[in-house]
Coordinates of N, CA and C in Angstrom, one line a residue:
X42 N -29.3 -60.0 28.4 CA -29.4 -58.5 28.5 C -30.7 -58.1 27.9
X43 N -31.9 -58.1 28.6 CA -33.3 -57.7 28.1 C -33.4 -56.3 28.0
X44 N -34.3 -55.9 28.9 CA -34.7 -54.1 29.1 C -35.9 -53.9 28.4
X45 N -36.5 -53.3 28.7 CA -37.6 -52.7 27.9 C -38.1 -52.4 26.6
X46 N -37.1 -51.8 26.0 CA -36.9 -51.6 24.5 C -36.3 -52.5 23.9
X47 N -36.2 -53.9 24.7 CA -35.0 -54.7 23.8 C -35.7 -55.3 22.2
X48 N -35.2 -55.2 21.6 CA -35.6 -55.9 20.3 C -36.0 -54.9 19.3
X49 N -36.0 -52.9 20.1 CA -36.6 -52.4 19.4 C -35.2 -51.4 18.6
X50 N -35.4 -50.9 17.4 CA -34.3 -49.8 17.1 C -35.3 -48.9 17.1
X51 N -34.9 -47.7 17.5 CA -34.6 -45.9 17.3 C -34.2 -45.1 17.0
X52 N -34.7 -44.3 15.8 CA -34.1 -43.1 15.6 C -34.7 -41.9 15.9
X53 N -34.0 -40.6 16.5 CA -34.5 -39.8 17.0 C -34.4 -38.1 15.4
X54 N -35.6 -37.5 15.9 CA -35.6 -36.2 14.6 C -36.3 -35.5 15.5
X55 N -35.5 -34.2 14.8 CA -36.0 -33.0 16.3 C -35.2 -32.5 16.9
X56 N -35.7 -31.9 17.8 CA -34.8 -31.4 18.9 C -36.1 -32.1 20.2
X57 N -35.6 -32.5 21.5 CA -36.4 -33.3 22.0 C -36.0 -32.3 23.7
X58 N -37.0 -32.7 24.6 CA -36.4 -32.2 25.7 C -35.3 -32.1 26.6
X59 N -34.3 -32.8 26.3 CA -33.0 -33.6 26.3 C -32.3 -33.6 25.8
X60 N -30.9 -33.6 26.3 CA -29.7 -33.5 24.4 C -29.8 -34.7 24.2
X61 N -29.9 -34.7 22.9 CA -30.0 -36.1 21.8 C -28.7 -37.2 22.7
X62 N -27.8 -36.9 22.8 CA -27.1 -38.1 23.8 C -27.7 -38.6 25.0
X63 N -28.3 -38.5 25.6 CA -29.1 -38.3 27.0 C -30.1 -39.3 26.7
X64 N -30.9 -39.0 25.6 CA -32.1 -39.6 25.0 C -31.9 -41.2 24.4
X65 N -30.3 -41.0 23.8 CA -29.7 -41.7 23.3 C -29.5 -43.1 23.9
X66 N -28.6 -42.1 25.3 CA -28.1 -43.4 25.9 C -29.4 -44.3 27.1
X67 N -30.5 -43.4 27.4 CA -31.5 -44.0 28.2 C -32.5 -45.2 27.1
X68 N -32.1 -44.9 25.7 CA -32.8 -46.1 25.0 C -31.9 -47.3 25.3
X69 N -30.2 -47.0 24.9 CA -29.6 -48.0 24.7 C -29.4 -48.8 26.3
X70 N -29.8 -47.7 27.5 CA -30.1 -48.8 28.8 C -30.9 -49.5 28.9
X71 N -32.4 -49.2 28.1 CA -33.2 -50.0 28.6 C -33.1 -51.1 27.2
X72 N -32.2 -51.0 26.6 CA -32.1 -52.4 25.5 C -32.4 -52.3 24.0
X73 N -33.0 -50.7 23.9 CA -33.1 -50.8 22.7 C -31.6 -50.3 21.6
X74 N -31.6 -49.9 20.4 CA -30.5 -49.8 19.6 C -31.0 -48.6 19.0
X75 N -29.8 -47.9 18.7 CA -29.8 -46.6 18.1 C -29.6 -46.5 16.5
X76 N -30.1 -45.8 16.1 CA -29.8 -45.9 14.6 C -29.8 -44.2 14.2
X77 N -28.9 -43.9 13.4 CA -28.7 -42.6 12.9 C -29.6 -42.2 11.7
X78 N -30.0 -43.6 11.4 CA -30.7 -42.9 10.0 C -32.3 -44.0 9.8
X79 N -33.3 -43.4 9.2 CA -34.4 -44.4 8.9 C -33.9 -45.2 7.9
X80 N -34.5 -46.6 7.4 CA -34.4 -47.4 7.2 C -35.4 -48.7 7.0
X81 N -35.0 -49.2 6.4 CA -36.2 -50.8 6.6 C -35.5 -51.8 7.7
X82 N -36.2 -52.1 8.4 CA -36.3 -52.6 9.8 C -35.9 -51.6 11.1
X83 N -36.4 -50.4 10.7 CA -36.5 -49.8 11.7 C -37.8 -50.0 12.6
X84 N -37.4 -49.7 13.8 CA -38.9 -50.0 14.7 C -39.5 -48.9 15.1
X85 N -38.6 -48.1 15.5 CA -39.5 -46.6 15.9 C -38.9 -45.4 15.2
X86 N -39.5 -44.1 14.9 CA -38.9 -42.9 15.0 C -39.5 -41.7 16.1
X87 N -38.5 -41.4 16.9 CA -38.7 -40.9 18.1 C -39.3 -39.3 17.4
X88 N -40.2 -38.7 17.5 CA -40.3 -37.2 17.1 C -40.5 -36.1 18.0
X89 N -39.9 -35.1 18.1 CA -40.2 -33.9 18.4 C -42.0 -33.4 18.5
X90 N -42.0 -33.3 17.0 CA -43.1 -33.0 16.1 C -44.1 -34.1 15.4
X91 N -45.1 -34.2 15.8 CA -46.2 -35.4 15.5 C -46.2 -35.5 14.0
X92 N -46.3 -34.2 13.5 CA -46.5 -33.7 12.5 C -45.5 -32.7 11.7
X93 N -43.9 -33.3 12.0 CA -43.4 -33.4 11.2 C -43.1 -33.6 9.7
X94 N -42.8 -32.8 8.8 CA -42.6 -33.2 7.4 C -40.8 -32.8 6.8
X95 N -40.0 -33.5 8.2 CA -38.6 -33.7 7.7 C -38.4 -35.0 6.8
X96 N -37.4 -35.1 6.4 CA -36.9 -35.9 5.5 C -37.1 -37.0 6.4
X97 N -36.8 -37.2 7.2 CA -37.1 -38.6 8.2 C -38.3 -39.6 8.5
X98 N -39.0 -38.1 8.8 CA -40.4 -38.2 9.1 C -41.1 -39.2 8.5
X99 N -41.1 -38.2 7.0 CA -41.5 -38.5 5.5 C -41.2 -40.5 5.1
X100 N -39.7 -40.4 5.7 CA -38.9 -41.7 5.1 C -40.3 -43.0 6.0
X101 N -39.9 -42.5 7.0 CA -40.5 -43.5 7.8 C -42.0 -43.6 7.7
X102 N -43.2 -42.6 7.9 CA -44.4 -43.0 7.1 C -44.4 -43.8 5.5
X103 N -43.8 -43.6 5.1 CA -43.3 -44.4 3.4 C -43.2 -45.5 4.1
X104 N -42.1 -46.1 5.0 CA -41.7 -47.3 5.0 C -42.3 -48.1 6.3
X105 N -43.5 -47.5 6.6 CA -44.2 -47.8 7.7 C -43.7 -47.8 9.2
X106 N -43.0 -47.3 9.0 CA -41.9 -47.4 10.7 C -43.2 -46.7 11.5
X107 N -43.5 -47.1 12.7 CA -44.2 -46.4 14.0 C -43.4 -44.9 14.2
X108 N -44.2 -44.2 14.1 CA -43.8 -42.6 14.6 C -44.1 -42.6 16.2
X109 N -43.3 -42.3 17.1 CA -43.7 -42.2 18.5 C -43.2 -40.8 18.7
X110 N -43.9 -40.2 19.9 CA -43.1 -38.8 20.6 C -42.6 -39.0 21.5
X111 N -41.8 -38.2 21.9 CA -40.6 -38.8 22.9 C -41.6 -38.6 24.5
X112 N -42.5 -38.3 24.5 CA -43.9 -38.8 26.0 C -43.9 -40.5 25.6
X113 N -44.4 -40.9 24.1 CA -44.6 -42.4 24.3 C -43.1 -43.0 24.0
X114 N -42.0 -42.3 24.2 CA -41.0 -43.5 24.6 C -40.8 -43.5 26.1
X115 N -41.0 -42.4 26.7 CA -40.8 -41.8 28.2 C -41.9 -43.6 28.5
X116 N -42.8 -43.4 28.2 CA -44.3 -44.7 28.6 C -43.0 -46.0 28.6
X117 N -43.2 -46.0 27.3 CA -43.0 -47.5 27.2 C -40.8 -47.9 28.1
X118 N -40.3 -46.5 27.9 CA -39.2 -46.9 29.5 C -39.6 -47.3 30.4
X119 N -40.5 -46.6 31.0 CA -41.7 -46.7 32.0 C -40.7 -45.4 33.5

């Protein structure tokens, strides 16, 4: 079971074009995995706001996670 995103986790902050389930489940089709919260070994955080300074945000520039906007997850779905 490959897909696109396979191997990657995501968590999403924000409010995004889309209800958060929507967004949700087009990652977990193309193979990636959902995560509710940042963390270490997280791979992406999906943002709203480039330039966010939520709690999430914050967590993930600290712990180096990739910040993407939901245009460069839209990309890399293709």
């Amino acid at each position: 079971l490959g897909g696109k995103l396979a191997g990657g986790s995501f968590c999403i902050t924000g409010a995004l074009s889309k209800p958060r389930k929507d967004v949700e489940s087009e990652i977990e089709r193309a193979g990636g995995e959902v995560k509710s919260s940042v963390g270490r070994g997280l791979t992406y955080l999906v943002m709203a706001d480039s330039s966010s300074t939520s709690s999430k945000a914050e967590k993930a520039r600290k712990l180096g996670t990739k910040c993407i906007s939901e245009a460069d997850l839209r990309k890399m779905i293709g």
